[in-house]
Short mmCIF file of N, CA and C in Angstrom, two decimals:
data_model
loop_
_atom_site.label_atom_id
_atom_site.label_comp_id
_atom_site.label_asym_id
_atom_site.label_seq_id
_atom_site.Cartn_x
_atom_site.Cartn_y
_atom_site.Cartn_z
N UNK C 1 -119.29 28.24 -4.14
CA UNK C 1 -119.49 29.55 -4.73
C UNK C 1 -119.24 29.44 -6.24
N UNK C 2 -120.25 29.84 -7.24
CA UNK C 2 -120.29 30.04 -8.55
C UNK C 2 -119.62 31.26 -8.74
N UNK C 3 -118.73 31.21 -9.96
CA UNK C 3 -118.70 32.17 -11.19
C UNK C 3 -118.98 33.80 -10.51
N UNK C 4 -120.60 33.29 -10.72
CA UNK C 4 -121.57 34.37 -10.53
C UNK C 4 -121.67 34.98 -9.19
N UNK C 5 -121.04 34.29 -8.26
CA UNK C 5 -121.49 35.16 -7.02
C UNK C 5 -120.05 35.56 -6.73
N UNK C 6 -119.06 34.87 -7.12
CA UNK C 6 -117.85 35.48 -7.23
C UNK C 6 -117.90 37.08 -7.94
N UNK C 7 -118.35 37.25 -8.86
CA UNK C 7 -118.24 38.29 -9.58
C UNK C 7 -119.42 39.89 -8.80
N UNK C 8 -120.04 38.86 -8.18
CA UNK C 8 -120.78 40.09 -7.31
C UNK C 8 -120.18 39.90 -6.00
N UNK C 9 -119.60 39.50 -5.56
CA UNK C 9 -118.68 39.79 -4.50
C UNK C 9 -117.48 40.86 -5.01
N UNK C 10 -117.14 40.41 -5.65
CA UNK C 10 -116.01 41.46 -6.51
C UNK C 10 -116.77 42.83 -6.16
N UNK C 11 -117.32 42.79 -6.89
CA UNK C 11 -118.76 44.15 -7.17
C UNK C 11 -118.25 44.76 -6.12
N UNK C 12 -119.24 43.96 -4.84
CA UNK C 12 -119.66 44.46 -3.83
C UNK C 12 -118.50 45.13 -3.03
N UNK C 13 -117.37 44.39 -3.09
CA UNK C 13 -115.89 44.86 -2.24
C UNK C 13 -115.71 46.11 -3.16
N UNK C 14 -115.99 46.20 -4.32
CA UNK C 14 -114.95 47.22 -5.19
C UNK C 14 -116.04 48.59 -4.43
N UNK C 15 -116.97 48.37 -4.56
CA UNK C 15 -118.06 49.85 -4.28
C UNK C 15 -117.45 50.50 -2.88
N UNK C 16 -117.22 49.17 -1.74
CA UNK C 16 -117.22 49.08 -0.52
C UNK C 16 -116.20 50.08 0.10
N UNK C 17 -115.24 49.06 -0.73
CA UNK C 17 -113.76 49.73 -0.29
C UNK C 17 -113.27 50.86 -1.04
N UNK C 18 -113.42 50.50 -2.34
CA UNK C 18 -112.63 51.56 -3.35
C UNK C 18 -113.73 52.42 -3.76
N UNK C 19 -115.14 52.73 -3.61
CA UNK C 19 -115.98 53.73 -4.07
C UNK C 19 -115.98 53.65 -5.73
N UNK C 20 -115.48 52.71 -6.93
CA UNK C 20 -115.53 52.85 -7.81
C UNK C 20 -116.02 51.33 -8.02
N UNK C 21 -117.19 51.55 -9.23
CA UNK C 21 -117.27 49.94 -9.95
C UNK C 21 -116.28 49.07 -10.59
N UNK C 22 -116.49 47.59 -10.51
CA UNK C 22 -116.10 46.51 -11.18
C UNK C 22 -116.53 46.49 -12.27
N UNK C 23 -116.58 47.05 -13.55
CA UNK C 23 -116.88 46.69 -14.69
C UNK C 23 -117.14 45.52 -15.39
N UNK C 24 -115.98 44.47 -15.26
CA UNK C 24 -115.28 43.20 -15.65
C UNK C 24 -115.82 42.05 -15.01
N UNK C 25 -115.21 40.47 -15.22
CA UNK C 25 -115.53 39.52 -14.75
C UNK C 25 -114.74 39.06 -13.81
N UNK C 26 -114.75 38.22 -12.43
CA UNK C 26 -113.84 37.60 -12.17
C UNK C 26 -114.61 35.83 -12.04
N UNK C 27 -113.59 35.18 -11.87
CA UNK C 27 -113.80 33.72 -12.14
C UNK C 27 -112.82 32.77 -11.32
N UNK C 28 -113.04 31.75 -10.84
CA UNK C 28 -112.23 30.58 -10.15
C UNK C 28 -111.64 30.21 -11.37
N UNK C 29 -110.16 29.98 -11.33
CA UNK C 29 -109.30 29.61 -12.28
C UNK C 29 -108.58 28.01 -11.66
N UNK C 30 -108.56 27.21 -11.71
CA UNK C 30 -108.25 25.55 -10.59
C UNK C 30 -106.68 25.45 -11.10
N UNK C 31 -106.29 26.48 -12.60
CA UNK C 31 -105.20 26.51 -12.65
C UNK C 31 -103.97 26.58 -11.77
N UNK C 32 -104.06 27.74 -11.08
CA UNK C 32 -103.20 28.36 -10.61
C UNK C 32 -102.82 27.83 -9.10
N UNK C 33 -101.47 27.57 -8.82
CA UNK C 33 -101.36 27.18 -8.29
C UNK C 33 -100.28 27.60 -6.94
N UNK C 34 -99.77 28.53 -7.28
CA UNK C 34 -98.59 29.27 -6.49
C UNK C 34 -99.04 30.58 -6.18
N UNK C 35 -99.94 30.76 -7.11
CA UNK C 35 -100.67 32.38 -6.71
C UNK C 35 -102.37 32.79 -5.95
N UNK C 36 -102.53 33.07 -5.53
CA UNK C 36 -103.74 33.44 -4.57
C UNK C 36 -104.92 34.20 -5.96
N UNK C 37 -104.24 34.47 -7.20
CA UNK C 37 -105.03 35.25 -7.80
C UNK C 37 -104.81 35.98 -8.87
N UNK C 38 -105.13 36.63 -9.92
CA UNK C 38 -104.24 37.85 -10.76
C UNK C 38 -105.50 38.34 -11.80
N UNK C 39 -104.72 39.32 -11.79
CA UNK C 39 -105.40 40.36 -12.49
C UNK C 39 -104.67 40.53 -14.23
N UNK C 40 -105.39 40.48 -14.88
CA UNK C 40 -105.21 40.28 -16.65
C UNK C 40 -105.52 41.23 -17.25
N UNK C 41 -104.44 41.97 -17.43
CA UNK C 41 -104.15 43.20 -18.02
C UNK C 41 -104.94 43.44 -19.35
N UNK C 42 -104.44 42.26 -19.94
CA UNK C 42 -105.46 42.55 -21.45
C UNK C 42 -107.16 42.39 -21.38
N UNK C 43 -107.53 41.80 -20.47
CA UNK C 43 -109.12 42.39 -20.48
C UNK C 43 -109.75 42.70 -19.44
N UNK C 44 -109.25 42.92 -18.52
CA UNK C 44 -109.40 43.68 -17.32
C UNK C 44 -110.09 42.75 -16.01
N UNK C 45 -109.96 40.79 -16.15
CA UNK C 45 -111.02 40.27 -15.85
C UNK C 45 -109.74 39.81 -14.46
N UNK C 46 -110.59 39.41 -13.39
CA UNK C 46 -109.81 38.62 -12.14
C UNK C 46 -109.78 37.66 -12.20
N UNK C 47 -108.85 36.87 -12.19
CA UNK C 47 -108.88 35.35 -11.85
C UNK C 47 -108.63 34.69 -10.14
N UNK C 48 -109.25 33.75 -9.58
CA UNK C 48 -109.05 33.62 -8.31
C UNK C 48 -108.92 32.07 -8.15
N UNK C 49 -107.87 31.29 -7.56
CA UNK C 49 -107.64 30.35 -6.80
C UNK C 49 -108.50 30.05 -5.79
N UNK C 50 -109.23 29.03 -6.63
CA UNK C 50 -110.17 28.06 -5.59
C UNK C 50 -110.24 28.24 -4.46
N UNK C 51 -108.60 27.31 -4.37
CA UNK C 51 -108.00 26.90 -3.03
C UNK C 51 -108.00 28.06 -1.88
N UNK C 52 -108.11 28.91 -1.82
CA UNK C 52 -108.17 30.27 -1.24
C UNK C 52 -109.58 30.24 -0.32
N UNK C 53 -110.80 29.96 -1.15
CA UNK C 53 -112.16 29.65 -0.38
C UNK C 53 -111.83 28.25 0.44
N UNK C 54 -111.63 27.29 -0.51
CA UNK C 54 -111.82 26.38 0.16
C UNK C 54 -110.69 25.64 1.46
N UNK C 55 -109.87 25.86 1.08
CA UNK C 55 -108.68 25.36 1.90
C UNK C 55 -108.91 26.75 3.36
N UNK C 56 -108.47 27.96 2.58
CA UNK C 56 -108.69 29.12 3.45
C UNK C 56 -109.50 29.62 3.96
N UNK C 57 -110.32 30.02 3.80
CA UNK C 57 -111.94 30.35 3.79
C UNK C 57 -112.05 32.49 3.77
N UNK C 58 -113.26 32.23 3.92
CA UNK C 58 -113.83 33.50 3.26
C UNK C 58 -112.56 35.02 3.59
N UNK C 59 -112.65 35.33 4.94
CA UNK C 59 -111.27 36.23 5.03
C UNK C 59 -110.55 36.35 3.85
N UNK C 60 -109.96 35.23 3.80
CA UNK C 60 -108.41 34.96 2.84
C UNK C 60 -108.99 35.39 1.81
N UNK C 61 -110.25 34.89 1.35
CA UNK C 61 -110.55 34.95 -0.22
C UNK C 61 -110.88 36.59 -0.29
N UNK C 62 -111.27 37.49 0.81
CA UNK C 62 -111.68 38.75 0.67
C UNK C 62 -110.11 39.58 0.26
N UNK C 63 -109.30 39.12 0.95
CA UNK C 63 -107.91 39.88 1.14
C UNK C 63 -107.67 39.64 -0.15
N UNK C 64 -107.61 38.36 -0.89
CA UNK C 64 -106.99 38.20 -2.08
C UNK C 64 -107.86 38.93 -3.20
N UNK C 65 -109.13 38.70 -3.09
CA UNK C 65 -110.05 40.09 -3.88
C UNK C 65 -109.37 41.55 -3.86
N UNK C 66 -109.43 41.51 -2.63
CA UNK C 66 -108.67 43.06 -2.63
C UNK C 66 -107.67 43.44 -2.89
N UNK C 67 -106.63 42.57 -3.22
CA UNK C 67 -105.28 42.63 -3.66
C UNK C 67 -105.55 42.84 -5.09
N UNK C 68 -105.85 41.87 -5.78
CA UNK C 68 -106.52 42.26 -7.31
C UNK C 68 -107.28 43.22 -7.59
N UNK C 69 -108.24 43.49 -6.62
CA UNK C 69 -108.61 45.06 -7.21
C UNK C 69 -107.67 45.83 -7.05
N UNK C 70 -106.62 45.81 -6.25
CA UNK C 70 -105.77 46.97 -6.26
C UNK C 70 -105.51 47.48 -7.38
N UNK C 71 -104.44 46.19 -7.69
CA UNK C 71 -104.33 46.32 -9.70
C UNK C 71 -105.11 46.48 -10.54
N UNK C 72 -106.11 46.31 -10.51
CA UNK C 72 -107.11 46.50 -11.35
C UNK C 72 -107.48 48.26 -11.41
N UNK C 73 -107.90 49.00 -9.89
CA UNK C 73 -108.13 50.11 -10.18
C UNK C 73 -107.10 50.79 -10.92
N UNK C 74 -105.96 50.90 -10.17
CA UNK C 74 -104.68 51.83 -10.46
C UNK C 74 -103.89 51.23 -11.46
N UNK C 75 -104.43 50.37 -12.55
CA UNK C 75 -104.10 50.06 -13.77
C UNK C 75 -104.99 51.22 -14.69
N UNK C 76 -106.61 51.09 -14.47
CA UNK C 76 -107.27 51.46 -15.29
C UNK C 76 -107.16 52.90 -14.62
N UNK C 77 -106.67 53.74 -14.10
CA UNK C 77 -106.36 55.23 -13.45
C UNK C 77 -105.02 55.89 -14.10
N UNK C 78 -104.56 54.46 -14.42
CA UNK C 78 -103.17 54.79 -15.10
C UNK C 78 -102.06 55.29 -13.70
N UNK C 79 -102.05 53.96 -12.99
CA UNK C 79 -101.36 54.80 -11.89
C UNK C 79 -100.42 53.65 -11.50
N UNK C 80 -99.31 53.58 -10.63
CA UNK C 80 -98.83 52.33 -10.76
C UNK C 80 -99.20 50.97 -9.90
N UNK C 81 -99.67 49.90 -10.76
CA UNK C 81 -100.13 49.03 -10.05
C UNK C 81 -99.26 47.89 -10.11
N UNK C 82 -98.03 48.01 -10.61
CA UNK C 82 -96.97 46.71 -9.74
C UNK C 82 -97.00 47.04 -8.48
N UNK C 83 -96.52 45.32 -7.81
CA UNK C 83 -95.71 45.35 -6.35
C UNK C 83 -95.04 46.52 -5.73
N UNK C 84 -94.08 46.87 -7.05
CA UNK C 84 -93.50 47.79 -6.00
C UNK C 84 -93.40 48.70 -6.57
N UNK C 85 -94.76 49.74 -6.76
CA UNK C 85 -95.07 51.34 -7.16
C UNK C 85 -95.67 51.46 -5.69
N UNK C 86 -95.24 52.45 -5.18
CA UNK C 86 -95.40 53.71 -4.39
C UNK C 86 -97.11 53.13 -4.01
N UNK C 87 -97.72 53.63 -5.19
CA UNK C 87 -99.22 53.57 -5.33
C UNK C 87 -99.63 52.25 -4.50
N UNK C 88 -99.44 51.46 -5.43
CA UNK C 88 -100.14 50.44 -5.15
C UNK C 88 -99.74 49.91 -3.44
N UNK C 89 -98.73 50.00 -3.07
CA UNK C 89 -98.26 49.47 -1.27
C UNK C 89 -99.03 50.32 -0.50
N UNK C 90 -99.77 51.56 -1.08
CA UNK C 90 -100.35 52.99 -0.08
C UNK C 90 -101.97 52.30 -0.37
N UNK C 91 -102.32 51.75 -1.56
CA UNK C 91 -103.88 51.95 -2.00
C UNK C 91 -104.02 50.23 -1.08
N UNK C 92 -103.28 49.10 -1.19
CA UNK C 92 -102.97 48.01 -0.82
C UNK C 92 -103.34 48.26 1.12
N UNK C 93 -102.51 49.11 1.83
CA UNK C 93 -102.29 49.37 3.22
C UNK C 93 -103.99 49.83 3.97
N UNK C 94 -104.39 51.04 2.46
CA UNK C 94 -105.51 51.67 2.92
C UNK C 94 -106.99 50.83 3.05
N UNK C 95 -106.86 49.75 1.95
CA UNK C 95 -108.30 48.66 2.09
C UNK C 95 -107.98 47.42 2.67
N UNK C 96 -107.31 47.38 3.11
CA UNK C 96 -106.87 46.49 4.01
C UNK C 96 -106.89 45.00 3.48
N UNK C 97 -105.83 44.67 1.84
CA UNK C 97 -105.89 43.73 1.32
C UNK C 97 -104.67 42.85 1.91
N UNK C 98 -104.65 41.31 1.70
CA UNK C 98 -103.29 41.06 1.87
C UNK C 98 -102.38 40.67 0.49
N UNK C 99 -100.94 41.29 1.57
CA UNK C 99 -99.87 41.45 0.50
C UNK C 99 -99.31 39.98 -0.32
N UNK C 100 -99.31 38.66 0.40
CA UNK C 100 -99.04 37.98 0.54
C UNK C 100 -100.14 36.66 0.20
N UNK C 101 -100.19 35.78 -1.24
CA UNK C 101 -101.29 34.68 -0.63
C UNK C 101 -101.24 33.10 0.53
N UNK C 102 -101.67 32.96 1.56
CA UNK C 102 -101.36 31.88 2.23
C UNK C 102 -100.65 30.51 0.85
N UNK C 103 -99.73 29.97 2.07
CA UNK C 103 -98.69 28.98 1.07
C UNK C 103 -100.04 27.72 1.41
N UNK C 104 -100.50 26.60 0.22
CA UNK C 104 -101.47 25.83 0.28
C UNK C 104 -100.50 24.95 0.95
N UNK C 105 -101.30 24.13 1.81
CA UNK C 105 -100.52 23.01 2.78
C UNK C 105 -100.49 21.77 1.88
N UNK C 106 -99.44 21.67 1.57
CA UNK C 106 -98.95 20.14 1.04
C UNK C 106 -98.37 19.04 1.47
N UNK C 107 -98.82 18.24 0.67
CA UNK C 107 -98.05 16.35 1.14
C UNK C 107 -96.63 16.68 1.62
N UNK C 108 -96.18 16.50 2.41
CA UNK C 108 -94.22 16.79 2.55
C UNK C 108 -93.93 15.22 1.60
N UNK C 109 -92.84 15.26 1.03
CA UNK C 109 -92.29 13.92 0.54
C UNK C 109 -91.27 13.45 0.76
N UNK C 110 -90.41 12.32 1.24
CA UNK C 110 -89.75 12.06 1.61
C UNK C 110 -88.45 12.24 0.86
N UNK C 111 -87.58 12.90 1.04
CA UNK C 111 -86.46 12.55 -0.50
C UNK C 111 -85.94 11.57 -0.54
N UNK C 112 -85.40 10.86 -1.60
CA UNK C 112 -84.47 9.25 -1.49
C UNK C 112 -83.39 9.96 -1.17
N UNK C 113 -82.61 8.85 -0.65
CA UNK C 113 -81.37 9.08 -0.20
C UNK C 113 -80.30 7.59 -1.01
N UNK C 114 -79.47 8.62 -1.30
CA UNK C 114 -78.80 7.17 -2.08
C UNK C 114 -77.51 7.04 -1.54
N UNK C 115 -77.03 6.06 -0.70
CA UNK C 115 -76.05 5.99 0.31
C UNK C 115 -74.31 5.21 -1.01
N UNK C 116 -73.68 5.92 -0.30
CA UNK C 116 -72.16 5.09 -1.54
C UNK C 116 -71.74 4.98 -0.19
N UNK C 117 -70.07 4.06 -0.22
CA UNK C 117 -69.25 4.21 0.61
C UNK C 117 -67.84 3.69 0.39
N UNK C 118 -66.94 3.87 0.60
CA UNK C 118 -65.57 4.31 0.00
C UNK C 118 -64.72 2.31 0.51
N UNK C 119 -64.34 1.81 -0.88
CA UNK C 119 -63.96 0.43 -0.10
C UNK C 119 -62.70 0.47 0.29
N UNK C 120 -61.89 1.44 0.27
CA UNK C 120 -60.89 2.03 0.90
C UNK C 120 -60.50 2.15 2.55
N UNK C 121 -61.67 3.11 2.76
CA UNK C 121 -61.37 3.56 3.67
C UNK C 121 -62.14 3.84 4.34
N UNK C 122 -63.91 3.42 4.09
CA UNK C 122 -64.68 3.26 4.32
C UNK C 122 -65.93 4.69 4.98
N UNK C 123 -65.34 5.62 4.69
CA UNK C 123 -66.12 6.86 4.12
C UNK C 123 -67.44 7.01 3.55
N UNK C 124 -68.31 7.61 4.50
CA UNK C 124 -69.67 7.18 4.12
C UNK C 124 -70.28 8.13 2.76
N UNK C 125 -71.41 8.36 2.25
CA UNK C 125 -71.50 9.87 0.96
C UNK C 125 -73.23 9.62 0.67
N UNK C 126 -73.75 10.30 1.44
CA UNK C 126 -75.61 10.36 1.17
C UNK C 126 -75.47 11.06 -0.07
N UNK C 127 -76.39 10.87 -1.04
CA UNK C 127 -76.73 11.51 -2.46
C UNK C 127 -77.98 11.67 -2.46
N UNK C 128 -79.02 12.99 -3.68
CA UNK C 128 -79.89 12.74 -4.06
C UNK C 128 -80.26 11.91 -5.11
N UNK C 129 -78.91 12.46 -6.14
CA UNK C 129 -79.26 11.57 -7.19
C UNK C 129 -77.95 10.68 -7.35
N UNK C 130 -78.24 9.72 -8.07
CA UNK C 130 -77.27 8.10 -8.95
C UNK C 130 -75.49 9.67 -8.82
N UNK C 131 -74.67 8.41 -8.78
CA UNK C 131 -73.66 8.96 -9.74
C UNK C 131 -72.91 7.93 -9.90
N UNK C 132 -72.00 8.70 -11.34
CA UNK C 132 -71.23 7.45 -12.13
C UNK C 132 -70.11 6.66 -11.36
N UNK C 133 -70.28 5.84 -11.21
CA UNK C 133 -69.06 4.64 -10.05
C UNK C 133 -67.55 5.27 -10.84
N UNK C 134 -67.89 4.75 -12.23
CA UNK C 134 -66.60 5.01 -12.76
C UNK C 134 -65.58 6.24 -12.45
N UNK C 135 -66.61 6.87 -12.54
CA UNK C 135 -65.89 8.46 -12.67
C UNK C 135 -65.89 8.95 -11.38
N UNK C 136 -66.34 8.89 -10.27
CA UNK C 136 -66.21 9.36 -8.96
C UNK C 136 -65.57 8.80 -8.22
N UNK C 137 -64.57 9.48 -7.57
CA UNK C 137 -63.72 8.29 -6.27
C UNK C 137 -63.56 8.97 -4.75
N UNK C 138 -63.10 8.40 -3.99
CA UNK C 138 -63.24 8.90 -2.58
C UNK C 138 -62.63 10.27 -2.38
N UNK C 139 -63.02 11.07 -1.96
CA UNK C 139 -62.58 12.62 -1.61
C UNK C 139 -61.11 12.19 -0.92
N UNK C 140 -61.06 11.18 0.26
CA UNK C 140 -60.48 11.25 1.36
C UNK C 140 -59.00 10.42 0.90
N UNK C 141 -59.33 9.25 -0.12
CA UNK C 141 -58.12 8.69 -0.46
C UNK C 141 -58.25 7.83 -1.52
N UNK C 142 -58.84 8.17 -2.44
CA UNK C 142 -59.09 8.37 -4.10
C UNK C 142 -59.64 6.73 -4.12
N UNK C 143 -60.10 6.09 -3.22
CA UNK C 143 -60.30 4.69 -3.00
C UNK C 143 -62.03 4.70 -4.19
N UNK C 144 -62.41 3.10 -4.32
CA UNK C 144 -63.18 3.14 -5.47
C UNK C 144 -65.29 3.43 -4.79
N UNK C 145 -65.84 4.08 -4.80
CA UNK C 145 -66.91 3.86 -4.11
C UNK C 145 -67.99 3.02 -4.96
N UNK C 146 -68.46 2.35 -3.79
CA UNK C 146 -69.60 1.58 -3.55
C UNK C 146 -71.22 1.64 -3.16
N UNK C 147 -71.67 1.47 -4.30
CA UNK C 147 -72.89 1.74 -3.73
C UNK C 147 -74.23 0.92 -2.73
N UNK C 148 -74.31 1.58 -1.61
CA UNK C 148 -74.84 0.59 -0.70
C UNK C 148 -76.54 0.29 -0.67
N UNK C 149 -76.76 -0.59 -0.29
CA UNK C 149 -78.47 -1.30 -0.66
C UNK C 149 -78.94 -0.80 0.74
N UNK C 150 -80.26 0.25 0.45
CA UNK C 150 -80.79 0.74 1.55
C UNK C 150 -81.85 0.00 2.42
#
């Protein structure tokens, strides 16, 4: 999907649902990455996350349209279009946008684990990160820790 048919989809939802035109542009932004979408106050244009069509498919990408028009109308109405105005959770409920954008499925990564252990007394201590030998000693009986080869 181009630009262009993005922006007449916009259209088409805004007439559909909300009875008022899209004036403005909206556009795939490859930026964004935590958000499903947003609406830009200073020129009234939508931006939309790829990943939404493609990962999600069409549904998702309609809900997230409709979430941005929310803001978009009841910005330019002068009415309140944050999260959490009155307005916008009632105009949000009534076109049936979603509140929420799906979380994109990612690589899981393993964390390192950096193992010490106490030459004392032999007290084990998983870490994420390094710490200083010098300056750290056993919780259990101040013995010197060691760091072990995983």
């Amino acid at each position: 999907m181009t630009d262009f048919e993005l922006t007449a989809l916009v259209k088409n939802l805004s007439t559909t649902f909300f009875k008022q035109p899209f004036k403005h542009e909206a556009t795939f932004n490859s930026r964004l990455r935590t958000t499903g979408g947003r609406y830009l106050l200073s020129d009234h244009n939508i931006e939309i996350n790829p990943k939404m069509l493609t990962e999600h498919g069409q549904d998702i990408l309609i809900g997230v349209i409709k979430h941005e028009l929310c803001h978009y109308h009841l910005h330019l109405s002068n009415k309140g279009y944050q999260h959490r105005h009155q307005d916008f959770k009632q105009l949000l409920a009534a076109v049936g946008g979603s509140r929420f954008a799906p979380a994109s499925p990612k690589v899981i990564k393993k964390k390192k684990v950096i193992r010490y252990q106490c030459s004392n007394c032999g007290q084990n201590y998983q870490r994420q990160r390094k710490i200083n030998l010098s300056r750290y000693v056993c919780s259990k009986c101040r013995g010197q820790l060691i760091l072990l080869k995983n």
